[in-house]
């Protein structure tokens, strides 16, 4: 259908929230991009959500303010929503549709790519196994990040997730390798001051020229947010699989994205599933999160670090719940830890990295990594149980061994999890620190580590 | 048939498409939509309007586009070449798709499930003039080192063989046999046959399922056993280890063939299977695991309608190999994603929802699927089975949601995964209080043959479960008063439960020795732990403080026996038992 030119119509039937219903059309395709001109000549964008023989439902990305029934002009472009991509986009800031908003000229596009992307053929995926050192012990030792992984951060409002993410971006590296890397930052409904914080943090670290930002602020129209992550991932795919860069994609905040989806679904009058979110939320999120990984025959990779705030710190809320089912683990932040003055406030017990086992061990981190991490998990889980018991019967009544666990727990939180926002620990330091803390427990409790490892790594004194 | 349109598109909303001016089509017919000929299926008819679900992305599809019918329902191609392959939900080979469109899956790509080029070594087993009935074996083909493919008379054909190919190399679509039916029709037969995926393949009769599906996973085999021909569910919230448990079962089960369906799950997980299975050696045949595996990968980002179909294509393949007389185990990860695909499509059809937005027919569909499991006498007269193990991903980890609840009505084994165990990295995180198996008594006879009276599986299992249950009750008290306050008899129960949990039930998938335990090793391990427990009672009865018993050096040996004593050195358990007796005798003599 390449020869067909777009069709223009004047006048629409109905406007409901972000949706416009138009009748009397012909030859319009599903998911096509639409240009909309309001009465005062402002250009807006949209796409076809549903189409029949004579009518279509169009979702408008910008505000529908200023649109009228009689005078709204609509042009159907006979192609899906696409954005220009190029290496020149690094160091720049764009809106959801990749139009520059930093005052600079539009970069010269190398290609135009549809933002919706396509599924990666699983037979051509390359199984991720390159360890990324973030310099944060709670992540490196316990929920290791691997290149090509999608590892979300589950946070809650009021937590220091932005500081944690900025620290990861600054410190993330593959040990012993210097390869071209880039950060694509997709911000959905971000507050102005947070956007400033990130910009400063990128500039201070000298990474500013390697970051492309797609920015929709909290007061921008919410529907734009539906396109933001897609545009960010489309550029990331180009940089990774065409140019050969290692791309870290940060998407924040996925909760804002999901709320925009819900807004559209509600306006359309769809049958809601949990908490009013549409039944296709899982498939929709999967279509974003699965756009990560490494593929055969291409040098680059996409590692995703999405952030979401759990409403009311509830991990069973549909957004974190469905995300956890799609992503390869999660880093969970906790108010209780932050309240105790611990930074980064990473709660290691519900945190998980599913690709960890392939990225660690001999030749990657160290041969004792898996066992020592498993031992720390088991011990810290016991600490949490003992704390509950201590709250009931009092610390004095605890058995000797339980008291030892409590001591271990205090040191674990204060020395292992806690570190400064600019402290970059090597994996060697992190693992040795783990062994040092295991010293607070009797050797007979260390059943998850091997005897040879105890002999080699457990401090003697 | 392919060239005359049977209707025109009138409405498009994602994977759901309506047509107008439709004629000459049937429910569930496979159709091709638009100029790109996207693959779809008719799921509703109303006058000259049809409702279709399309298995590919419908971006750009316009009302007015033509719709073509293939004239037959969505069917699986059956024949040699299935084993070791990886398919999408509608059985397109993913390797061929990769050759056609590269790293991203393109649209409108057609590729036959079975290669038309490969020459297979066919050896006939029927003669000219022989009478054949449905399901009888015509000839055999070595499909892999492990699987002998048995070409069968299709379920709807019988008569007299009028010609049969001599032993030699043939392609799947070449005629290899001809049968004259009682009506006088000559039916040519090929190695390639088709079967509609939504219809179960016929059998002579169902047989009682009383042979365990040995998985080498101790908590399964010894506490919640599964049978060949049974149905099991693994429900668990995210991060509780469903997938790794499914992988472990796919790797070590003593089935002849594994059909693994990645239904709406992660792409990297399928890649892991693809990387790992060819390298892993099956302990039952000493051949790479891939030689007995068929993979169906419809990852979460692939079209939702094909995800709905993937469960049916998978079980059709499993039934086909069952009909050859094989024991097939089917793993579906995850059935919740399939149920959600139903919900998503139902929503687009604007059907009235029942619980939590799921359609009212959810329970019926689940029952139809799990009922295709079973131990059977095949049409050809042999014994075969399909065992189904479905992962369930309950929303919010809450087992009261509809998919978990309905599933639990149709299965015999319920392996409930536990978030708390998983967060202590205790795997498999099967909760031994909330899980159950209805097959326990059926497999007792089989275990009696393995262990005899000395290692009595039934008695040891009962005692194990009893200790764990008493421990669970005592833990409630411990939460209130602490362990120190309990009498030594009760401390012994807590102690034994801890040993059972850490030294027996917990099993590492990453430890070379521990990852798989033969039934004999499982019995010996249980016997050692229970022996230590019984001798502990002797100690406690003599009012010797329990901490002395807990500090015996042999205890460390018990804790580490799972990874220290390999499957082929079971005599080391004798040494261990002697050490227990010596040390406890010495303790008592003090």
PDB file of C-alpha atoms in Angstrom, chain A residues 53-318:
ATOM      1  CA  UNK A  53     -16.162   0.245   7.366  1.00  0.00           C
ATOM      2  CA  UNK A  54     -17.265   3.833   7.899  1.00  0.00           C
ATOM      3  CA  UNK A  55     -16.042   4.823  11.357  1.00  0.00           C
ATOM      4  CA  UNK A  56     -12.904   4.876  13.452  1.00  0.00           C
ATOM      5  CA  UNK A  57     -11.860   5.547  17.044  1.00  0.00           C
ATOM      6  CA  UNK A  58      -8.734   7.685  17.284  1.00  0.00           C
ATOM      7  CA  UNK A  59      -6.626   8.141  20.400  1.00  0.00           C
ATOM      8  CA  UNK A  60      -5.132  11.647  20.608  1.00  0.00           C
ATOM      9  CA  UNK A  61      -1.697  11.910  22.282  1.00  0.00           C
ATOM     10  CA  UNK A  62      -1.982  15.580  23.223  1.00  0.00           C
ATOM     11  CA  UNK A  63      -4.873  17.284  25.029  1.00  0.00           C
ATOM     12  CA  UNK A  64      -8.155  17.231  23.165  1.00  0.00           C
ATOM     13  CA  UNK A  65      -8.673  20.802  24.323  1.00  0.00           C
ATOM     14  CA  UNK A  66      -9.507  23.059  21.372  1.00  0.00           C
ATOM     15  CA  UNK A  67     -10.950  20.295  19.215  1.00  0.00           C
ATOM     16  CA  UNK A  68     -14.486  20.876  17.953  1.00  0.00           C
ATOM     17  CA  UNK A  69     -17.061  18.623  16.315  1.00  0.00           C
ATOM     18  CA  UNK A  70     -17.396  20.744  13.207  1.00  0.00           C
ATOM     19  CA  UNK A  71     -13.943  22.063  12.389  1.00  0.00           C
ATOM     20  CA  UNK A  72     -11.436  19.410  13.510  1.00  0.00           C
ATOM     21  CA  UNK A  73      -9.323  18.270  10.559  1.00  0.00           C
ATOM     22  CA  UNK A  74      -8.005  14.722  10.527  1.00  0.00           C
ATOM     23  CA  UNK A  75      -5.402  13.333   8.198  1.00  0.00           C
ATOM     24  CA  UNK A  76      -4.831   9.553   8.126  1.00  0.00           C
ATOM     25  CA  UNK A  77      -1.220   8.904   7.208  1.00  0.00           C
ATOM     26  CA  UNK A  78      -1.580   5.292   6.021  1.00  0.00           C
ATOM     27  CA  UNK A  79       1.356   4.225   8.178  1.00  0.00           C
ATOM     28  CA  UNK A  80       1.897   3.344  11.835  1.00  0.00           C
ATOM     29  CA  UNK A  81       3.438   5.815  14.310  1.00  0.00           C
ATOM     30  CA  UNK A  82       7.159   6.105  13.574  1.00  0.00           C
ATOM     31  CA  UNK A  83      10.055   8.145  14.813  1.00  0.00           C
ATOM     32  CA  UNK A  84      13.399   9.116  13.305  1.00  0.00           C
ATOM     33  CA  UNK A  85      16.443   7.336  14.758  1.00  0.00           C
ATOM     34  CA  UNK A  86      20.122   8.251  14.661  1.00  0.00           C
ATOM     35  CA  UNK A  87      23.270   8.262  16.819  1.00  0.00           C
ATOM     36  CA  UNK A  88      23.020  12.046  16.874  1.00  0.00           C
ATOM     37  CA  UNK A  89      20.084  11.732  19.224  1.00  0.00           C
ATOM     38  CA  UNK A  90      22.465  10.989  22.091  1.00  0.00           C
ATOM     39  CA  UNK A  91      22.991  14.015  24.301  1.00  0.00           C
ATOM     40  CA  UNK A  92      19.589  15.427  23.315  1.00  0.00           C
ATOM     41  CA  UNK A  93      16.124  15.710  24.848  1.00  0.00           C
ATOM     42  CA  UNK A  94      12.900  14.900  22.991  1.00  0.00           C
ATOM     43  CA  UNK A  95       9.190  14.711  23.516  1.00  0.00           C
ATOM     44  CA  UNK A  96       7.315  11.419  23.176  1.00  0.00           C
ATOM     45  CA  UNK A  97       7.301  11.602  19.369  1.00  0.00           C
ATOM     46  CA  UNK A  98      11.045  12.305  19.213  1.00  0.00           C
ATOM     47  CA  UNK A  99      10.701  16.012  18.415  1.00  0.00           C
ATOM     48  CA  UNK A 100      13.536  17.952  20.097  1.00  0.00           C
ATOM     49  CA  UNK A 101      12.513  20.050  23.092  1.00  0.00           C
ATOM     50  CA  UNK A 102      15.987  21.242  24.098  1.00  0.00           C
ATOM     51  CA  UNK A 103      16.038  24.136  21.667  1.00  0.00           C
ATOM     52  CA  UNK A 104      18.394  22.399  19.242  1.00  0.00           C
ATOM     53  CA  UNK A 105      17.672  21.522  15.607  1.00  0.00           C
ATOM     54  CA  UNK A 106      16.098  18.154  14.763  1.00  0.00           C
ATOM     55  CA  UNK A 107      18.833  15.544  14.266  1.00  0.00           C
ATOM     56  CA  UNK A 108      19.258  14.184  10.764  1.00  0.00           C
ATOM     57  CA  UNK A 109      17.476  10.808  10.795  1.00  0.00           C
ATOM     58  CA  UNK A 110      19.290   7.668   9.667  1.00  0.00           C
ATOM     59  CA  UNK A 111      16.000   5.802   9.426  1.00  0.00           C
ATOM     60  CA  UNK A 112      12.318   6.005  10.349  1.00  0.00           C
ATOM     61  CA  UNK A 113      11.139   3.153  12.563  1.00  0.00           C
ATOM     62  CA  UNK A 114       7.634   2.215  13.749  1.00  0.00           C
ATOM     63  CA  UNK A 115       7.505   2.621  17.524  1.00  0.00           C
ATOM     64  CA  UNK A 116       5.408  -0.484  18.200  1.00  0.00           C
ATOM     65  CA  UNK A 117       8.340  -2.799  17.471  1.00  0.00           C
ATOM     66  CA  UNK A 118       8.059  -6.533  16.791  1.00  0.00           C
ATOM     67  CA  UNK A 119       8.634  -9.686  18.804  1.00  0.00           C
ATOM     68  CA  UNK A 120      12.203 -10.975  18.860  1.00  0.00           C
ATOM     69  CA  UNK A 121      12.401 -14.528  17.529  1.00  0.00           C
ATOM     70  CA  UNK A 122      13.354 -16.595  20.619  1.00  0.00           C
ATOM     71  CA  UNK A 123      15.637 -18.825  18.581  1.00  0.00           C
ATOM     72  CA  UNK A 124      17.805 -15.813  17.756  1.00  0.00           C
ATOM     73  CA  UNK A 125      18.077 -14.498  21.282  1.00  0.00           C
ATOM     74  CA  UNK A 126      21.439 -14.837  22.891  1.00  0.00           C
ATOM     75  CA  UNK A 127      21.202 -15.978  26.479  1.00  0.00           C
ATOM     76  CA  UNK A 128      22.459 -13.101  28.676  1.00  0.00           C
ATOM     77  CA  UNK A 129      25.408 -13.955  30.902  1.00  0.00           C
ATOM     78  CA  UNK A 130      27.679 -10.885  31.171  1.00  0.00           C
ATOM     79  CA  UNK A 131      27.853  -9.632  34.742  1.00  0.00           C
ATOM     80  CA  UNK A 132      27.234  -5.903  35.177  1.00  0.00           C
ATOM     81  CA  UNK A 133      28.907  -4.535  38.277  1.00  0.00           C
ATOM     82  CA  UNK A 134      26.767  -1.770  39.759  1.00  0.00           C
ATOM     83  CA  UNK A 135      29.063  -1.254  42.750  1.00  0.00           C
ATOM     84  CA  UNK A 136      26.059  -1.693  45.043  1.00  0.00           C
ATOM     85  CA  UNK A 137      26.533  -4.755  47.265  1.00  0.00           C
ATOM     86  CA  UNK A 138      22.851  -5.503  47.740  1.00  0.00           C
ATOM     87  CA  UNK A 139      22.445  -5.768  43.964  1.00  0.00           C
ATOM     88  CA  UNK A 140      25.778  -7.265  42.906  1.00  0.00           C
ATOM     89  CA  UNK A 141      25.875 -10.032  45.507  1.00  0.00           C
ATOM     90  CA  UNK A 142      22.198 -10.767  45.981  1.00  0.00           C
ATOM     91  CA  UNK A 143      20.285  -9.868  42.781  1.00  0.00           C
ATOM     92  CA  UNK A 144      22.975  -9.610  40.164  1.00  0.00           C
ATOM     93  CA  UNK A 145      22.260  -7.546  37.062  1.00  0.00           C
ATOM     94  CA  UNK A 146      23.237  -9.136  33.757  1.00  0.00           C
ATOM     95  CA  UNK A 147      23.657  -7.467  30.390  1.00  0.00           C
ATOM     96  CA  UNK A 148      20.484  -7.875  28.337  1.00  0.00           C
ATOM     97  CA  UNK A 149      18.311  -8.319  31.400  1.00  0.00           C
ATOM     98  CA  UNK A 150      15.133  -6.450  32.282  1.00  0.00           C
ATOM     99  CA  UNK A 151      15.318  -5.748  35.998  1.00  0.00           C
ATOM    100  CA  UNK A 152      12.742  -3.311  37.359  1.00  0.00           C
ATOM    101  CA  UNK A 153      13.001  -1.309  40.569  1.00  0.00           C
ATOM    102  CA  UNK A 154       9.856  -1.566  42.688  1.00  0.00           C
ATOM    103  CA  UNK A 155       9.587   1.533  44.794  1.00  0.00           C
ATOM    104  CA  UNK A 156       7.002   3.601  46.599  1.00  0.00           C
ATOM    105  CA  UNK A 157       6.373   7.305  46.760  1.00  0.00           C
ATOM    106  CA  UNK A 158       8.799   9.049  49.088  1.00  0.00           C
ATOM    107  CA  UNK A 159      11.611   6.551  48.575  1.00  0.00           C
ATOM    108  CA  UNK A 160      15.036   7.435  47.215  1.00  0.00           C
ATOM    109  CA  UNK A 161      14.689   5.425  43.998  1.00  0.00           C
ATOM    110  CA  UNK A 162      15.961   8.262  41.815  1.00  0.00           C
ATOM    111  CA  UNK A 163      19.198   8.385  43.759  1.00  0.00           C
ATOM    112  CA  UNK A 164      19.596   4.604  43.484  1.00  0.00           C
ATOM    113  CA  UNK A 165      18.951   4.624  39.734  1.00  0.00           C
ATOM    114  CA  UNK A 166      21.309   7.546  39.185  1.00  0.00           C
ATOM    115  CA  UNK A 167      23.984   5.651  41.144  1.00  0.00           C
ATOM    116  CA  UNK A 168      23.470   2.532  39.031  1.00  0.00           C
ATOM    117  CA  UNK A 169      23.732   4.537  35.811  1.00  0.00           C
ATOM    118  CA  UNK A 170      26.940   6.199  37.033  1.00  0.00           C
ATOM    119  CA  UNK A 171      28.654   3.060  38.281  1.00  0.00           C
ATOM    120  CA  UNK A 172      27.436   0.260  35.998  1.00  0.00           C
ATOM    121  CA  UNK A 173      30.266  -1.417  34.150  1.00  0.00           C
ATOM    122  CA  UNK A 174      31.463  -4.700  32.739  1.00  0.00           C
ATOM    123  CA  UNK A 175      34.720  -5.543  34.465  1.00  0.00           C
ATOM    124  CA  UNK A 176      37.729  -5.345  32.184  1.00  0.00           C
ATOM    125  CA  UNK A 177      35.877  -4.178  29.079  1.00  0.00           C
ATOM    126  CA  UNK A 178      35.621  -0.827  27.314  1.00  0.00           C
ATOM    127  CA  UNK A 179      32.713  -0.935  24.895  1.00  0.00           C
ATOM    128  CA  UNK A 180      30.480   1.728  23.349  1.00  0.00           C
ATOM    129  CA  UNK A 181      27.588   2.348  25.682  1.00  0.00           C
ATOM    130  CA  UNK A 182      24.570   4.616  25.770  1.00  0.00           C
ATOM    131  CA  UNK A 183      21.696   5.402  28.079  1.00  0.00           C
ATOM    132  CA  UNK A 184      18.186   5.942  26.766  1.00  0.00           C
ATOM    133  CA  UNK A 185      16.056   7.611  29.370  1.00  0.00           C
ATOM    134  CA  UNK A 186      12.292   7.376  28.970  1.00  0.00           C
ATOM    135  CA  UNK A 187      10.512   9.591  31.489  1.00  0.00           C
ATOM    136  CA  UNK A 188       6.756   9.368  31.795  1.00  0.00           C
ATOM    137  CA  UNK A 189       4.926  11.915  33.919  1.00  0.00           C
ATOM    138  CA  UNK A 190       8.110  12.995  35.691  1.00  0.00           C
ATOM    139  CA  UNK A 191       8.075  15.946  38.071  1.00  0.00           C
ATOM    140  CA  UNK A 192      10.181  18.929  37.000  1.00  0.00           C
ATOM    141  CA  UNK A 193      12.585  18.763  39.934  1.00  0.00           C
ATOM    142  CA  UNK A 194      13.226  15.056  39.395  1.00  0.00           C
ATOM    143  CA  UNK A 195      13.921  15.669  35.714  1.00  0.00           C
ATOM    144  CA  UNK A 196      16.444  18.323  36.800  1.00  0.00           C
ATOM    145  CA  UNK A 197      18.030  15.943  39.276  1.00  0.00           C
ATOM    146  CA  UNK A 198      18.654  13.364  36.552  1.00  0.00           C
ATOM    147  CA  UNK A 199      20.005  15.941  34.133  1.00  0.00           C
ATOM    148  CA  UNK A 200      22.478  17.201  36.724  1.00  0.00           C
ATOM    149  CA  UNK A 201      23.487  13.692  37.669  1.00  0.00           C
ATOM    150  CA  UNK A 202      24.228  12.778  34.026  1.00  0.00           C
ATOM    151  CA  UNK A 203      26.195  15.964  33.516  1.00  0.00           C
ATOM    152  CA  UNK A 204      28.261  15.569  36.682  1.00  0.00           C
ATOM    153  CA  UNK A 205      29.248  12.035  35.760  1.00  0.00           C
ATOM    154  CA  UNK A 206      30.283  13.220  32.311  1.00  0.00           C
ATOM    155  CA  UNK A 207      27.808  10.810  30.744  1.00  0.00           C
ATOM    156  CA  UNK A 208      25.547  13.563  29.409  1.00  0.00           C
ATOM    157  CA  UNK A 209      26.634  13.067  25.809  1.00  0.00           C
ATOM    158  CA  UNK A 210      25.739   9.399  25.933  1.00  0.00           C
ATOM    159  CA  UNK A 211      22.190   9.942  27.137  1.00  0.00           C
ATOM    160  CA  UNK A 212      19.120  10.412  24.958  1.00  0.00           C
ATOM    161  CA  UNK A 213      16.093  11.555  26.924  1.00  0.00           C
ATOM    162  CA  UNK A 214      12.441  11.203  25.979  1.00  0.00           C
ATOM    163  CA  UNK A 215      10.612  13.405  28.399  1.00  0.00           C
ATOM    164  CA  UNK A 216       6.960  13.808  29.253  1.00  0.00           C
ATOM    165  CA  UNK A 217       6.515  15.814  32.393  1.00  0.00           C
ATOM    166  CA  UNK A 218       3.858  15.375  35.023  1.00  0.00           C
ATOM    167  CA  UNK A 219       1.802  18.243  33.596  1.00  0.00           C
ATOM    168  CA  UNK A 220       2.053  17.071  29.978  1.00  0.00           C
ATOM    169  CA  UNK A 221      -1.018  15.293  28.560  1.00  0.00           C
ATOM    170  CA  UNK A 222      -1.116  11.798  30.023  1.00  0.00           C
ATOM    171  CA  UNK A 223      -1.769  10.025  26.739  1.00  0.00           C
ATOM    172  CA  UNK A 224       1.628  11.036  25.393  1.00  0.00           C
ATOM    173  CA  UNK A 225       3.079   8.664  27.987  1.00  0.00           C
ATOM    174  CA  UNK A 226       1.752   5.713  26.032  1.00  0.00           C
ATOM    175  CA  UNK A 227       4.190   6.520  23.245  1.00  0.00           C
ATOM    176  CA  UNK A 228       7.210   7.587  25.370  1.00  0.00           C
ATOM    177  CA  UNK A 229       8.539   4.122  26.290  1.00  0.00           C
ATOM    178  CA  UNK A 230       7.933   2.869  22.757  1.00  0.00           C
ATOM    179  CA  UNK A 231       9.952   5.735  21.265  1.00  0.00           C
ATOM    180  CA  UNK A 232      12.726   5.187  23.814  1.00  0.00           C
ATOM    181  CA  UNK A 233      12.903   1.478  23.021  1.00  0.00           C
ATOM    182  CA  UNK A 234      12.796   2.085  19.276  1.00  0.00           C
ATOM    183  CA  UNK A 235      15.878   4.304  19.518  1.00  0.00           C
ATOM    184  CA  UNK A 236      17.497   1.770  21.857  1.00  0.00           C
ATOM    185  CA  UNK A 237      16.934  -1.040  19.349  1.00  0.00           C
ATOM    186  CA  UNK A 238      18.537   1.036  16.637  1.00  0.00           C
ATOM    187  CA  UNK A 239      21.556   1.876  18.807  1.00  0.00           C
ATOM    188  CA  UNK A 240      21.970  -1.704  20.006  1.00  0.00           C
ATOM    189  CA  UNK A 241      21.228  -3.824  16.962  1.00  0.00           C
ATOM    190  CA  UNK A 242      22.177  -1.461  14.123  1.00  0.00           C
ATOM    191  CA  UNK A 243      25.010   0.581  15.653  1.00  0.00           C
ATOM    192  CA  UNK A 244      26.288  -2.085  18.085  1.00  0.00           C
ATOM    193  CA  UNK A 245      26.158  -0.152  21.340  1.00  0.00           C
ATOM    194  CA  UNK A 246      25.355  -1.511  24.802  1.00  0.00           C
ATOM    195  CA  UNK A 247      22.261   0.391  25.787  1.00  0.00           C
ATOM    196  CA  UNK A 248      20.816   0.831  29.247  1.00  0.00           C
ATOM    197  CA  UNK A 249      17.164   1.859  29.040  1.00  0.00           C
ATOM    198  CA  UNK A 250      15.679   3.518  32.101  1.00  0.00           C
ATOM    199  CA  UNK A 251      11.886   3.835  32.078  1.00  0.00           C
ATOM    200  CA  UNK A 252      10.358   5.863  34.852  1.00  0.00           C
ATOM    201  CA  UNK A 253       7.645   5.747  36.095  1.00  0.00           C
ATOM    202  CA  UNK A 254       5.787   2.721  34.688  1.00  0.00           C
ATOM    203  CA  UNK A 255       2.911   3.362  37.094  1.00  0.00           C
ATOM    204  CA  UNK A 256       2.188   6.619  35.248  1.00  0.00           C
ATOM    205  CA  UNK A 257       2.278   4.720  31.971  1.00  0.00           C
ATOM    206  CA  UNK A 258      -0.232   2.128  33.178  1.00  0.00           C
ATOM    207  CA  UNK A 259      -2.551   4.836  34.454  1.00  0.00           C
ATOM    208  CA  UNK A 260      -2.588   6.435  31.015  1.00  0.00           C
ATOM    209  CA  UNK A 261      -3.542   3.060  29.531  1.00  0.00           C
ATOM    210  CA  UNK A 262      -6.357   2.761  32.033  1.00  0.00           C
ATOM    211  CA  UNK A 263      -7.567   6.242  31.139  1.00  0.00           C
ATOM    212  CA  UNK A 264      -7.893   5.278  27.473  1.00  0.00           C
ATOM    213  CA  UNK A 265      -9.546   1.940  28.262  1.00  0.00           C
ATOM    214  CA  UNK A 266     -12.085   3.626  30.510  1.00  0.00           C
ATOM    215  CA  UNK A 267     -12.853   6.311  27.916  1.00  0.00           C
ATOM    216  CA  UNK A 268     -13.425   3.539  25.372  1.00  0.00           C
ATOM    217  CA  UNK A 269     -15.824   1.809  27.753  1.00  0.00           C
ATOM    218  CA  UNK A 270     -13.863  -1.468  27.823  1.00  0.00           C
ATOM    219  CA  UNK A 271     -14.640  -4.251  30.281  1.00  0.00           C
ATOM    220  CA  UNK A 272     -12.116  -3.681  33.064  1.00  0.00           C
ATOM    221  CA  UNK A 273     -10.214  -6.470  34.813  1.00  0.00           C
ATOM    222  CA  UNK A 274      -8.325  -5.891  38.096  1.00  0.00           C
ATOM    223  CA  UNK A 275      -8.569  -2.415  39.664  1.00  0.00           C
ATOM    224  CA  UNK A 276     -10.000  -0.979  36.468  1.00  0.00           C
ATOM    225  CA  UNK A 277      -6.930  -1.800  34.383  1.00  0.00           C
ATOM    226  CA  UNK A 278      -7.652  -3.284  30.957  1.00  0.00           C
ATOM    227  CA  UNK A 279      -7.469  -7.052  30.404  1.00  0.00           C
ATOM    228  CA  UNK A 280      -4.603  -6.576  27.938  1.00  0.00           C
ATOM    229  CA  UNK A 281      -2.322  -4.861  30.499  1.00  0.00           C
ATOM    230  CA  UNK A 282      -0.126  -7.972  30.691  1.00  0.00           C
ATOM    231  CA  UNK A 283       0.301  -8.246  26.913  1.00  0.00           C
ATOM    232  CA  UNK A 284       0.850  -4.514  26.621  1.00  0.00           C
ATOM    233  CA  UNK A 285       3.578  -4.440  29.297  1.00  0.00           C
ATOM    234  CA  UNK A 286       5.153  -7.577  27.842  1.00  0.00           C
ATOM    235  CA  UNK A 287       5.419  -5.876  24.454  1.00  0.00           C
ATOM    236  CA  UNK A 288       7.575  -3.230  26.174  1.00  0.00           C
ATOM    237  CA  UNK A 289       9.627  -5.302  28.607  1.00  0.00           C
ATOM    238  CA  UNK A 290      10.443  -8.016  26.084  1.00  0.00           C
ATOM    239  CA  UNK A 291      12.229  -5.394  23.988  1.00  0.00           C
ATOM    240  CA  UNK A 292      15.400  -6.138  25.937  1.00  0.00           C
ATOM    241  CA  UNK A 293      18.150  -8.638  25.398  1.00  0.00           C
ATOM    242  CA  UNK A 294      20.949  -9.675  23.120  1.00  0.00           C
ATOM    243  CA  UNK A 295      20.519 -11.304  19.731  1.00  0.00           C
ATOM    244  CA  UNK A 296      22.702 -13.586  17.679  1.00  0.00           C
ATOM    245  CA  UNK A 297      24.971 -11.896  15.200  1.00  0.00           C
ATOM    246  CA  UNK A 298      24.688  -8.375  16.639  1.00  0.00           C
ATOM    247  CA  UNK A 299      27.196  -6.962  19.079  1.00  0.00           C
ATOM    248  CA  UNK A 300      24.966  -4.575  21.033  1.00  0.00           C
ATOM    249  CA  UNK A 301      22.516  -5.231  23.820  1.00  0.00           C
ATOM    250  CA  UNK A 302      19.552  -3.672  25.590  1.00  0.00           C
ATOM    251  CA  UNK A 303      19.382  -3.798  29.372  1.00  0.00           C
ATOM    252  CA  UNK A 304      16.187  -2.427  30.865  1.00  0.00           C
ATOM    253  CA  UNK A 305      15.840  -0.798  34.238  1.00  0.00           C
ATOM    254  CA  UNK A 306      12.199   0.236  34.546  1.00  0.00           C
ATOM    255  CA  UNK A 307      11.032   1.928  37.697  1.00  0.00           C
ATOM    256  CA  UNK A 308       7.562   1.733  39.137  1.00  0.00           C
ATOM    257  CA  UNK A 309       6.037   3.048  42.330  1.00  0.00           C
ATOM    258  CA  UNK A 310       3.853   0.510  44.071  1.00  0.00           C
ATOM    259  CA  UNK A 311       0.635   2.207  45.129  1.00  0.00           C
ATOM    260  CA  UNK A 312       0.564   1.982  48.924  1.00  0.00           C
ATOM    261  CA  UNK A 313       3.730  -0.193  48.831  1.00  0.00           C
ATOM    262  CA  UNK A 314       1.488  -3.083  47.751  1.00  0.00           C
ATOM    263  CA  UNK A 315       3.482  -5.600  45.714  1.00  0.00           C
ATOM    264  CA  UNK A 316       0.299  -7.468  44.760  1.00  0.00           C
ATOM    265  CA  UNK A 317      -1.126  -4.392  42.982  1.00  0.00           C
ATOM    266  CA  UNK A 318      -1.654  -5.270  39.280  1.00  0.00           C
TER     267      UNK A 318
END
